[in-house]
Amino acid sequence: MAEHERPKGVLRVGDRVRFEDRVHTVVGLSGTTVRLIDEHNTASMVMFAHLMASDGFELLDSTATTPGLPPFGLLDTVPEVALRKARFFEKHLIEVETGLPPEAPKGAVPRPEYDPQWRTVSERLTAKAAELTASGTAVTERTLFRLRSKWRDEGL
């Protein structure tokens, strides 16, 4: 199935969508909230269900390489400790992948060590492993590489 033929219920960071008669880019996904930036650089947050149900919603194109929103309800069966750990690493993997953490404010720019324009994925993973280890979560670049690969293939 081609990217543009994805089921209507799948969105990824990097997708361009039409919503409320404007073109937006999906810049963040958190729970059931989608963070959008329109062509005028105006940020907005919208509930996933509202976005999908809105008149005129359309997935225009996708250059996204990140996983989409998880199937809702599936994560309800995961133990809370494991879910917290997965969400902790997902936040960091999003920063490695896109340059910005999912909670970055409007107009934020990537920290130099995570800027995809200037750093390779390997360099960004090395920087993230060093950052997490220094902050008390010992993790290797290899572990982050493995987690990133699974996250990209399967999502959270």
GROMACS .gro file of N, CA and C in nm:
model
  468
    1MET      N    1   0.085  -0.118   0.000
    1MET     CA    2   0.000   0.000   0.000
    1MET      C    3   0.089   0.124   0.000
    2ALA      N    4   0.070   0.216  -0.091
    2ALA     CA    5   0.149   0.338  -0.097
    2ALA      C    6   0.115   0.429   0.019
    3GLU      N    7   0.209   0.521   0.054
    3GLU     CA    8   0.188   0.613   0.166
    3GLU      C    9   0.056   0.687   0.155
    4HIS      N   10   0.026   0.740   0.036
    4HIS     CA   11  -0.095   0.820   0.020
    4HIS      C   12  -0.221   0.735   0.028
    5GLU      N   13  -0.205   0.601   0.024
    5GLU     CA   14  -0.320   0.512   0.033
    5GLU      C   15  -0.335   0.454   0.173
    6ARG      N   16  -0.263   0.508   0.270
    6ARG     CA   17  -0.275   0.461   0.408
    6ARG      C   18  -0.418   0.472   0.454
    7PRO      N   19  -0.457   0.389   0.550
    7PRO     CA   20  -0.590   0.404   0.607
    7PRO      C   21  -0.606   0.544   0.666
    8LYS      N   22  -0.728   0.595   0.665
    8LYS     CA   23  -0.755   0.731   0.711
    8LYS      C   24  -0.712   0.753   0.856
    9GLY      N   25  -0.710   0.649   0.937
    9GLY     CA   26  -0.679   0.664   1.078
    9GLY      C   27  -0.532   0.663   1.113
   10VAL      N   28  -0.442   0.676   1.015
   10VAL     CA   29  -0.299   0.672   1.045
   10VAL      C   30  -0.236   0.805   1.008
   11LEU      N   31  -0.174   0.869   1.107
   11LEU     CA   32  -0.100   0.993   1.085
   11LEU      C   33   0.041   0.975   1.139
   12ARG      N   34   0.135   1.045   1.078
   12ARG     CA   35   0.273   1.040   1.124
   12ARG      C   36   0.329   1.182   1.126
   13VAL      N   37   0.430   1.202   1.212
   13VAL     CA   38   0.501   1.329   1.212
   13VAL      C   39   0.560   1.347   1.072
   14GLY      N   40   0.539   1.464   1.015
   14GLY     CA   41   0.587   1.493   0.880
   14GLY      C   42   0.477   1.493   0.776
   15ASP      N   43   0.362   1.432   0.807
   15ASP     CA   44   0.250   1.432   0.713
   15ASP      C   45   0.199   1.574   0.690
   16ARG      N   46   0.156   1.601   0.566
   16ARG     CA   47   0.088   1.728   0.537
   16ARG      C   48  -0.060   1.695   0.519
   17VAL      N   49  -0.144   1.774   0.587
   17VAL     CA   50  -0.288   1.750   0.584
   17VAL      C   51  -0.363   1.880   0.556
   18ARG      N   52  -0.484   1.864   0.503
   18ARG     CA   53  -0.574   1.978   0.490
   18ARG      C   54  -0.672   1.969   0.606
   19PHE      N   55  -0.684   2.079   0.681
   19PHE     CA   56  -0.774   2.085   0.796
   19PHE      C   57  -0.819   2.229   0.811
   20GLU      N   58  -0.949   2.249   0.824
   20GLU     CA   59  -1.007   2.383   0.835
   20GLU      C   60  -0.960   2.475   0.722
   21ASP      N   61  -0.962   2.420   0.601
   21ASP     CA   62  -0.929   2.493   0.478
   21ASP      C   63  -0.787   2.548   0.474
   22ARG      N   64  -0.697   2.489   0.553
   22ARG     CA   65  -0.555   2.529   0.548
   22ARG      C   66  -0.470   2.403   0.541
   23VAL      N   67  -0.350   2.419   0.487
   23VAL     CA   68  -0.255   2.309   0.482
   23VAL      C   69  -0.171   2.314   0.609
   24HIS      N   70  -0.159   2.200   0.676
   24HIS     CA   71  -0.083   2.189   0.800
   24HIS      C   72   0.019   2.076   0.786
   25THR      N   73   0.125   2.084   0.863
   25THR     CA   74   0.219   1.974   0.877
   25THR      C   75   0.205   1.918   1.018
   26VAL      N   76   0.199   1.787   1.029
   26VAL     CA   77   0.194   1.722   1.160
   26VAL      C   78   0.335   1.727   1.218
   27VAL      N   79   0.349   1.796   1.333
   27VAL     CA   80   0.480   1.810   1.395
   27VAL      C   81   0.491   1.738   1.528
   28GLY      N   82   0.380   1.685   1.576
   28GLY     CA   83   0.385   1.612   1.702
   28GLY      C   84   0.262   1.527   1.722
   29LEU      N   85   0.283   1.412   1.788
   29LEU     CA   86   0.175   1.322   1.824
   29LEU      C   87   0.195   1.284   1.969
   30SER      N   88   0.094   1.306   2.051
   30SER     CA   89   0.105   1.272   2.192
   30SER      C   90  -0.030   1.222   2.240
   31GLY      N   91  -0.037   1.094   2.273
   31GLY     CA   92  -0.165   1.037   2.314
   31GLY      C   93  -0.265   1.051   2.200
   32THR      N   94  -0.375   1.121   2.226
   32THR     CA   95  -0.476   1.142   2.122
   32THR      C   96  -0.473   1.285   2.069
   33THR      N   97  -0.363   1.355   2.095
   33THR     CA   98  -0.349   1.494   2.050
   33THR      C   99  -0.250   1.501   1.934
   34VAL      N  100  -0.286   1.580   1.833
   34VAL     CA  101  -0.202   1.601   1.716
   34VAL      C  102  -0.159   1.748   1.716
   35ARG      N  103  -0.029   1.772   1.706
   35ARG     CA  104   0.021   1.909   1.699
   35ARG      C  105   0.047   1.942   1.553
   36LEU      N  106  -0.009   2.055   1.507
   36LEU     CA  107  -0.001   2.097   1.368
   36LEU      C  108   0.065   2.234   1.357
   37ILE      N  109   0.130   2.258   1.243
   37ILE     CA  110   0.178   2.392   1.209
   37ILE      C  111   0.131   2.419   1.067
   38ASP      N  112   0.064   2.534   1.047
   38ASP     CA  113   0.013   2.564   0.914
   38ASP      C  114   0.118   2.637   0.831
   39GLU      N  115   0.081   2.672   0.708
   39GLU     CA  116   0.175   2.733   0.615
   39GLU      C  117   0.221   2.872   0.660
   40HIS      N  118   0.152   2.931   0.758
   40HIS     CA  119   0.191   3.062   0.813
   40HIS      C  120   0.269   3.046   0.943
   41ASN      N  121   0.309   2.922   0.973
   41ASN     CA  122   0.384   2.889   1.095
   41ASN      C  123   0.302   2.908   1.222
   42THR      N  124   0.170   2.896   1.210
   42THR     CA  125   0.081   2.904   1.326
   42THR      C  126   0.060   2.764   1.379
   43ALA      N  127   0.089   2.747   1.508
   43ALA     CA  128   0.077   2.615   1.571
   43ALA      C  129  -0.063   2.596   1.628
   44SER      N  130  -0.108   2.473   1.627
   44SER     CA  131  -0.235   2.439   1.691
   44SER      C  132  -0.228   2.294   1.737
   45MET      N  133  -0.312   2.264   1.834
   45MET     CA  134  -0.324   2.127   1.882
   45MET      C  135  -0.470   2.087   1.868
   46VAL      N  136  -0.493   1.966   1.821
   46VAL     CA  137  -0.629   1.920   1.797
   46VAL      C  138  -0.639   1.773   1.836
   47MET      N  139  -0.753   1.737   1.886
   47MET     CA  140  -0.776   1.597   1.919
   47MET      C  141  -0.781   1.516   1.789
   48PHE      N  142  -0.717   1.401   1.791
   48PHE     CA  143  -0.709   1.314   1.675
   48PHE      C  144  -0.848   1.285   1.616
   49ALA      N  145  -0.943   1.249   1.702
   49ALA     CA  146  -1.078   1.215   1.656
   49ALA      C  147  -1.145   1.335   1.588
   50HIS      N  148  -1.126   1.454   1.643
   50HIS     CA  149  -1.183   1.575   1.583
   50HIS      C  150  -1.122   1.601   1.445
   51LEU      N  151  -0.991   1.587   1.437
   51LEU     CA  152  -0.921   1.608   1.310
   51LEU      C  153  -0.974   1.513   1.203
   52MET      N  154  -0.980   1.385   1.236
   52MET     CA  155  -1.024   1.284   1.139
   52MET      C  156  -1.170   1.303   1.096
   53ALA      N  157  -1.254   1.352   1.188
   53ALA     CA  158  -1.397   1.367   1.160
   53ALA      C  159  -1.431   1.500   1.094
   54SER      N  160  -1.336   1.591   1.087
   54SER     CA  161  -1.368   1.724   1.036
   54SER      C  162  -1.396   1.722   0.887
   55ASP      N  163  -1.489   1.809   0.845
   55ASP     CA  164  -1.520   1.822   0.702
   55ASP      C  165  -1.397   1.874   0.630
   56GLY      N  166  -1.367   1.815   0.519
   56GLY     CA  167  -1.256   1.862   0.438
   56GLY      C  168  -1.120   1.808   0.480
   57PHE      N  169  -1.115   1.723   0.585
   57PHE     CA  170  -0.986   1.666   0.624
   57PHE      C  171  -0.933   1.582   0.508
   58GLU      N  172  -0.802   1.598   0.483
   58GLU     CA  173  -0.741   1.521   0.376
   58GLU      C  174  -0.592   1.504   0.405
   59LEU      N  175  -0.541   1.383   0.387
   59LEU     CA  176  -0.397   1.358   0.393
   59LEU      C  177  -0.343   1.395   0.256
   60LEU      N  178  -0.261   1.500   0.251
   60LEU     CA  179  -0.212   1.549   0.122
   60LEU      C  180  -0.089   1.471   0.076
   61ASP      N  181   0.008   1.459   0.162
   61ASP     CA  182   0.126   1.381   0.129
   61ASP      C  183   0.203   1.349   0.255
   62SER      N  184   0.299   1.261   0.239
   62SER     CA  185   0.374   1.218   0.355
   62SER      C  186   0.518   1.193   0.318
   63THR      N  187   0.606   1.255   0.393
   63THR     CA  188   0.748   1.223   0.384
   63THR      C  189   0.788   1.160   0.516
   64ALA      N  190   0.688   1.125   0.595
   64ALA     CA  191   0.711   1.075   0.730
   64ALA      C  192   0.782   0.941   0.729
   65THR      N  193   0.873   0.927   0.824
   65THR     CA  194   0.942   0.801   0.843
   65THR      C  195   0.922   0.751   0.986
   66THR      N  196   0.844   0.824   1.064
   66THR     CA  197   0.821   0.785   1.203
   66THR      C  198   0.692   0.705   1.214
   67PRO      N  199   0.678   0.629   1.321
   67PRO     CA  200   0.554   0.552   1.336
   67PRO      C  201   0.435   0.642   1.359
   68GLY      N  202   0.317   0.593   1.326
   68GLY     CA  203   0.195   0.669   1.345
   68GLY      C  204   0.142   0.657   1.486
   69LEU      N  205   0.025   0.714   1.507
   69LEU     CA  206  -0.040   0.701   1.636
   69LEU      C  207  -0.066   0.554   1.665
   70PRO      N  208  -0.050   0.512   1.789
   70PRO     CA  209  -0.074   0.372   1.821
   70PRO      C  210  -0.222   0.339   1.813
   71PRO      N  211  -0.256   0.212   1.791
   71PRO     CA  212  -0.396   0.173   1.794
   71PRO      C  213  -0.451   0.194   1.935
   72PHE      N  214  -0.550   0.281   1.950
   72PHE     CA  215  -0.602   0.313   2.082
   72PHE      C  216  -0.665   0.191   2.144
   73GLY      N  217  -0.644   0.174   2.274
   73GLY     CA  218  -0.696   0.060   2.345
   73GLY      C  219  -0.595  -0.052   2.357
   74LEU      N  220  -0.509  -0.069   2.257
   74LEU     CA  221  -0.408  -0.175   2.262
   74LEU      C  222  -0.312  -0.153   2.377
   75LEU      N  223  -0.276  -0.030   2.404
   75LEU     CA  224  -0.182   0.000   2.512
   75LEU      C  225  -0.245  -0.015   2.650
   76ASP      N  226  -0.377  -0.028   2.656
   76ASP     CA  227  -0.444  -0.046   2.786
   76ASP      C  228  -0.404  -0.176   2.853
   77THR      N  229  -0.353  -0.272   2.776
   77THR     CA  230  -0.316  -0.401   2.832
   77THR      C  231  -0.171  -0.406   2.879
   78VAL      N  232  -0.095  -0.302   2.854
   78VAL     CA  233   0.047  -0.298   2.890
   78VAL      C  234   0.059  -0.253   3.035
   79PRO      N  235   0.143  -0.321   3.116
   79PRO     CA  236   0.164  -0.277   3.254
   79PRO      C  237   0.212  -0.132   3.259
   80GLU      N  238   0.164  -0.057   3.358
   80GLU     CA  239   0.193   0.086   3.369
   80GLU      C  240   0.343   0.116   3.370
   81VAL      N  241   0.421   0.036   3.440
   81VAL     CA  242   0.566   0.059   3.447
   81VAL      C  243   0.629   0.049   3.308
   82ALA      N  244   0.590  -0.054   3.233
   82ALA     CA  245   0.643  -0.072   3.098
   82ALA      C  246   0.598   0.041   3.006
   83LEU      N  247   0.474   0.085   3.022
   83LEU     CA  248   0.422   0.193   2.939
   83LEU      C  249   0.494   0.324   2.967
   84ARG      N  250   0.520   0.353   3.096
   84ARG     CA  251   0.595   0.474   3.131
   84ARG      C  252   0.735   0.470   3.070
   85LYS      N  253   0.800   0.356   3.078
   85LYS     CA  254   0.935   0.341   3.022
   85LYS      C  255   0.931   0.359   2.869
   86ALA      N  256   0.833   0.299   2.804
   86ALA     CA  257   0.821   0.312   2.658
   86ALA      C  258   0.796   0.457   2.618
   87ARG      N  259   0.710   0.526   2.691
   87ARG     CA  260   0.682   0.667   2.659
   87ARG      C  261   0.803   0.756   2.685
   88PHE      N  262   0.878   0.723   2.791
   88PHE     CA  263   1.001   0.796   2.821
   88PHE      C  264   1.097   0.786   2.703
   89PHE      N  265   1.121   0.665   2.655
   89PHE     CA  266   1.214   0.647   2.544
   89PHE      C  267   1.156   0.702   2.414
   90GLU      N  268   1.025   0.691   2.394
   90GLU     CA  269   0.965   0.745   2.272
   90GLU      C  270   0.990   0.894   2.260
   91LYS      N  271   0.974   0.966   2.371
   91LYS     CA  272   0.998   1.111   2.371
   91LYS      C  273   1.141   1.140   2.323
   92HIS      N  274   1.236   1.064   2.372
   92HIS     CA  275   1.375   1.085   2.334
   92HIS      C  276   1.402   1.041   2.190
   93LEU      N  277   1.336   0.934   2.146
   93LEU     CA  278   1.352   0.889   2.008
   93LEU      C  279   1.293   0.990   1.909
   94ILE      N  280   1.184   1.054   1.947
   94ILE     CA  281   1.127   1.158   1.860
   94ILE      C  282   1.227   1.271   1.843
   95GLU      N  283   1.296   1.308   1.952
   95GLU     CA  284   1.397   1.413   1.940
   95GLU      C  285   1.512   1.368   1.849
   96VAL      N  286   1.555   1.243   1.862
   96VAL     CA  287   1.660   1.191   1.775
   96VAL      C  288   1.613   1.194   1.630
   97GLU      N  289   1.489   1.155   1.607
   97GLU     CA  290   1.435   1.142   1.472
   97GLU      C  291   1.410   1.278   1.405
   98THR      N  292   1.347   1.369   1.479
   98THR     CA  293   1.302   1.495   1.418
   98THR      C  294   1.387   1.616   1.455
   99GLY      N  295   1.466   1.602   1.563
   99GLY     CA  296   1.545   1.715   1.611
   99GLY      C  297   1.481   1.787   1.728
  100LEU      N  298   1.350   1.767   1.747
  100LEU     CA  299   1.278   1.835   1.855
  100LEU      C  300   1.201   1.735   1.939
  101PRO      N  301   1.196   1.757   2.070
  101PRO     CA  302   1.111   1.671   2.153
  101PRO      C  303   0.964   1.703   2.124
  102PRO      N  304   0.874   1.609   2.151
  102PRO     CA  305   0.734   1.632   2.116
  102PRO      C  306   0.670   1.751   2.185
  103GLU      N  307   0.722   1.792   2.300
  103GLU     CA  308   0.662   1.905   2.372
  103GLU      C  309   0.731   2.039   2.339
  104ALA      N  310   0.812   2.042   2.235
  104ALA     CA  311   0.884   2.165   2.198
  104ALA      C  312   0.784   2.278   2.167
  105PRO      N  313   0.813   2.397   2.215
  105PRO     CA  314   0.723   2.511   2.187
  105PRO      C  315   0.733   2.555   2.041
  106LYS      N  316   0.633   2.629   2.000
  106LYS     CA  317   0.630   2.684   1.864
  106LYS      C  318   0.758   2.765   1.839
  107GLY      N  319   0.817   2.744   1.724
  107GLY     CA  320   0.936   2.819   1.686
  107GLY      C  321   1.066   2.763   1.741
  108ALA      N  322   1.058   2.654   1.815
  108ALA     CA  323   1.179   2.594   1.871
  108ALA      C  324   1.269   2.543   1.759
  109VAL      N  325   1.397   2.546   1.784
  109VAL     CA  326   1.494   2.490   1.689
  109VAL      C  327   1.567   2.376   1.759
  110PRO      N  328   1.611   2.279   1.682
  110PRO     CA  329   1.681   2.165   1.744
  110PRO      C  330   1.810   2.209   1.814
  111ARG      N  331   1.840   2.138   1.922
  111ARG     CA  332   1.971   2.157   1.983
  111ARG      C  333   2.075   2.109   1.882
  112PRO      N  334   2.191   2.170   1.880
  112PRO     CA  335   2.291   2.136   1.776
  112PRO      C  336   2.320   1.987   1.763
  113GLU      N  337   2.326   1.916   1.875
  113GLU     CA  338   2.360   1.774   1.868
  113GLU      C  339   2.247   1.687   1.812
  114TYR      N  340   2.126   1.745   1.797
  114TYR     CA  341   2.012   1.669   1.743
  114TYR      C  342   1.958   1.725   1.613
  115ASP      N  343   2.023   1.822   1.556
  115ASP     CA  344   1.974   1.886   1.434
  115ASP      C  345   1.994   1.793   1.314
  116PRO      N  346   1.885   1.741   1.254
  116PRO     CA  347   1.897   1.648   1.141
  116PRO      C  348   1.966   1.709   1.019
  117GLN      N  349   1.968   1.841   1.010
  117GLN     CA  350   2.035   1.904   0.896
  117GLN      C  351   2.187   1.896   0.908
  118TRP      N  352   2.237   1.880   1.029
  118TRP     CA  353   2.381   1.885   1.051
  118TRP      C  354   2.438   1.758   1.111
  119ARG      N  355   2.354   1.672   1.166
  119ARG     CA  356   2.401   1.550   1.233
  119ARG      C  357   2.337   1.427   1.171
  120THR      N  358   2.416   1.321   1.159
  120THR     CA  359   2.362   1.194   1.111
  120THR      C  360   2.280   1.129   1.223
  121VAL      N  361   2.201   1.029   1.187
  121VAL     CA  362   2.124   0.956   1.288
  121VAL      C  363   2.219   0.895   1.390
  122SER      N  364   2.329   0.840   1.343
  122SER     CA  365   2.426   0.778   1.434
  122SER      C  366   2.482   0.880   1.533
  123GLU      N  367   2.513   0.999   1.485
  123GLU     CA  368   2.563   1.105   1.575
  123GLU      C  369   2.456   1.146   1.676
  124ARG      N  370   2.331   1.153   1.630
  124ARG     CA  371   2.223   1.192   1.721
  124ARG      C  372   2.197   1.084   1.825
  125LEU      N  373   2.207   0.956   1.785
  125LEU     CA  374   2.191   0.846   1.881
  125LEU      C  375   2.304   0.845   1.983
  126THR      N  376   2.426   0.873   1.939
  126THR     CA  377   2.540   0.880   2.031
  126THR      C  378   2.520   0.991   2.132
  127ALA      N  379   2.475   1.107   2.084
  127ALA     CA  380   2.451   1.221   2.173
  127ALA      C  381   2.340   1.189   2.273
  128LYS      N  382   2.234   1.123   2.227
  128LYS     CA  383   2.122   1.092   2.316
  128LYS      C  384   2.165   0.988   2.420
  129ALA      N  385   2.244   0.888   2.381
  129ALA     CA  386   2.293   0.789   2.477
  129ALA      C  387   2.377   0.857   2.584
  130ALA      N  388   2.463   0.949   2.544
  130ALA     CA  389   2.548   1.022   2.640
  130ALA      C  390   2.461   1.108   2.732
  131GLU      N  391   2.362   1.176   2.676
  131GLU     CA  392   2.274   1.262   2.756
  131GLU      C  393   2.196   1.181   2.859
  132LEU      N  394   2.135   1.072   2.815
  132LEU     CA  395   2.057   0.989   2.907
  132LEU      C  396   2.144   0.926   3.015
  133THR      N  397   2.260   0.878   2.978
  133THR     CA  398   2.351   0.818   3.075
  133THR      C  399   2.395   0.921   3.178
  134ALA      N  400   2.428   1.041   3.132
  134ALA     CA  401   2.470   1.148   3.224
  134ALA      C  402   2.358   1.188   3.320
  135SER      N  403   2.232   1.172   3.276
  135SER     CA  404   2.119   1.210   3.361
  135SER      C  405   2.069   1.095   3.448
  136GLY      N  406   2.139   0.979   3.444
  136GLY     CA  407   2.103   0.870   3.534
  136GLY      C  408   2.034   0.752   3.470
  137THR      N  409   2.008   0.756   3.340
  137THR     CA  410   1.950   0.642   3.270
  137THR      C  411   2.057   0.584   3.179
  138ALA      N  412   2.130   0.486   3.232
  138ALA     CA  413   2.240   0.427   3.155
  138ALA      C  414   2.184   0.352   3.035
  139VAL      N  415   2.226   0.392   2.917
  139VAL     CA  416   2.180   0.330   2.793
  139VAL      C  417   2.292   0.345   2.689
  140THR      N  418   2.309   0.245   2.606
  140THR     CA  419   2.411   0.251   2.503
  140THR      C  420   2.352   0.300   2.371
  141GLU      N  421   2.441   0.344   2.284
  141GLU     CA  422   2.398   0.384   2.150
  141GLU      C  423   2.333   0.265   2.079
  142ARG      N  424   2.389   0.147   2.097
  142ARG     CA  425   2.337   0.026   2.033
  142ARG      C  426   2.193  -0.003   2.081
  143THR      N  427   2.168   0.014   2.210
  143THR     CA  428   2.033  -0.008   2.263
  143THR      C  429   1.936   0.093   2.203
  144LEU      N  430   1.977   0.218   2.195
  144LEU     CA  431   1.890   0.320   2.134
  144LEU      C  432   1.866   0.291   1.986
  145PHE      N  433   1.969   0.242   1.918
  145PHE     CA  434   1.954   0.206   1.777
  145PHE      C  435   1.848   0.097   1.763
  146ARG      N  436   1.855  -0.005   1.850
  146ARG     CA  437   1.759  -0.116   1.847
  146ARG      C  438   1.618  -0.066   1.880
  147LEU      N  439   1.607   0.017   1.986
  147LEU     CA  440   1.476   0.072   2.024
  147LEU      C  441   1.418   0.157   1.911
  148ARG      N  442   1.502   0.238   1.848
  148ARG     CA  443   1.457   0.324   1.738
  148ARG      C  444   1.405   0.239   1.623
  149SER      N  445   1.476   0.134   1.591
  149SER     CA  446   1.435   0.046   1.481
  149SER      C  447   1.299  -0.018   1.510
  150LYS      N  448   1.282  -0.070   1.631
  150LYS     CA  449   1.152  -0.129   1.668
  150LYS      C  450   1.041  -0.024   1.669
  151TRP      N  451   1.073   0.095   1.722
  151TRP     CA  452   0.975   0.203   1.731
  151TRP      C  453   0.931   0.246   1.591
  152ARG      N  454   1.025   0.256   1.499
  152ARG     CA  455   0.991   0.296   1.362
  152ARG      C  456   0.906   0.190   1.293
  153ASP      N  457   0.934   0.063   1.323
  153ASP     CA  458   0.859  -0.047   1.259
  153ASP      C  459   0.723  -0.070   1.323
  154GLU      N  460   0.716  -0.056   1.456
  154GLU     CA  461   0.596  -0.100   1.529
  154GLU      C  462   0.527   0.010   1.606
  155GLY      N  463   0.591   0.126   1.623
  155GLY     CA  464   0.533   0.230   1.705
  155GLY      C  465   0.557   0.202   1.852
  156LEU      N  466   0.486   0.272   1.938
  156LEU     CA  467   0.504   0.257   2.083
  156LEU      C  468   0.473   0.116   2.126
   0.00000   0.00000   0.00000
